[in-house]
């Protein structure tokens, strides 16, 4: 048992064996330090002890630097006495009935659930086939293969190119708005957004503070005109915050601010195979955990009385009461052993 889990063993009482198994919610646990017969004892106490074989194993699990501390007989004696005294404290805690202390029981329940998760998910990793990885890659290909994209905000003034008078009036206003935009801090996108909300005449983007979202340059040309795409391309070198001049299209005049940029992405299946496999494995873990929880609920006859639950009043006006015991446990999420890298 690892040092971190040893204190949790205080919650488990070794019950006298009987023909029938323990009742639900009760446990029969062997709290002896040495559970296997045989070996050469180097220390012993009532029906238990530390063997030379175990001591060699424990010392072998230490780093070479730490093993330097246990070269003399006295040093090894101190180590073994420490092991024995811990086990004697466990026995004394059980003799005093502390295994039923609410805090100890709550800690043990959390340790049991954690161990169950490792057994159910970590020790039986769901396999992910090459076919599953390839199918996921095809379904999510836009995450791995995409063109260069820009994100713009704009102030648009409607003025068809053929209407010279309207274009002239719109240009005069656009130049004034451009001057206001130049006076703003380059990275103050919110301030430019307020300018767009107040003056832009593009009905799709005006409520969004002029935000055009991320778009490929080709899509930008299709949606707003090639002039806007060319102006956006020119802003890329200066980075987010760069401001265009007044850009004229067939539909009207734009003042553009670059707010984001994504370089082109062209990842092949082999480039992301490991990443996708990890993501699919995580999804399988999540499903397996949900299936286990559902199965446990069905087998236990779990039922929820929504009528009774609705009558439980939650008063947010009263002060916080002193804790009557440990907080109840919650279901952990089946996270992967290692984080999944993003492309």
PDB file of C-alpha atoms in Angstrom, residues 108-118 289 330-332:
ATOM      1  CA  UNK A 108     -11.896   6.033   2.205  1.00  0.00           C
ATOM      2  CA  UNK A 109     -14.890   6.355  -0.108  1.00  0.00           C
ATOM      3  CA  UNK A 110     -13.002   8.853  -2.249  1.00  0.00           C
ATOM      4  CA  UNK A 111      -9.978   6.546  -2.371  1.00  0.00           C
ATOM      5  CA  UNK A 112     -12.183   3.598  -3.355  1.00  0.00           C
ATOM      6  CA  UNK A 113     -13.858   5.516  -6.161  1.00  0.00           C
ATOM      7  CA  UNK A 114     -10.466   6.709  -7.409  1.00  0.00           C
ATOM      8  CA  UNK A 115      -9.145   3.147  -7.377  1.00  0.00           C
ATOM      9  CA  UNK A 116     -12.253   1.883  -9.147  1.00  0.00           C
ATOM     10  CA  UNK A 117     -11.763   4.459 -11.886  1.00  0.00           C
ATOM     11  CA  UNK A 118      -8.156   3.388 -12.398  1.00  0.00           C
ATOM     12  CA  UNK A 289     -17.606   5.525 -17.295  1.00  0.00           C
ATOM     13  CA  UNK A 330     -18.961  13.668  -6.168  1.00  0.00           C
ATOM     14  CA  UNK A 331     -18.440  11.681  -9.346  1.00  0.00           C
ATOM     15  CA  UNK A 332     -15.008  12.372 -10.885  1.00  0.00           C
TER      16      UNK A 332
END
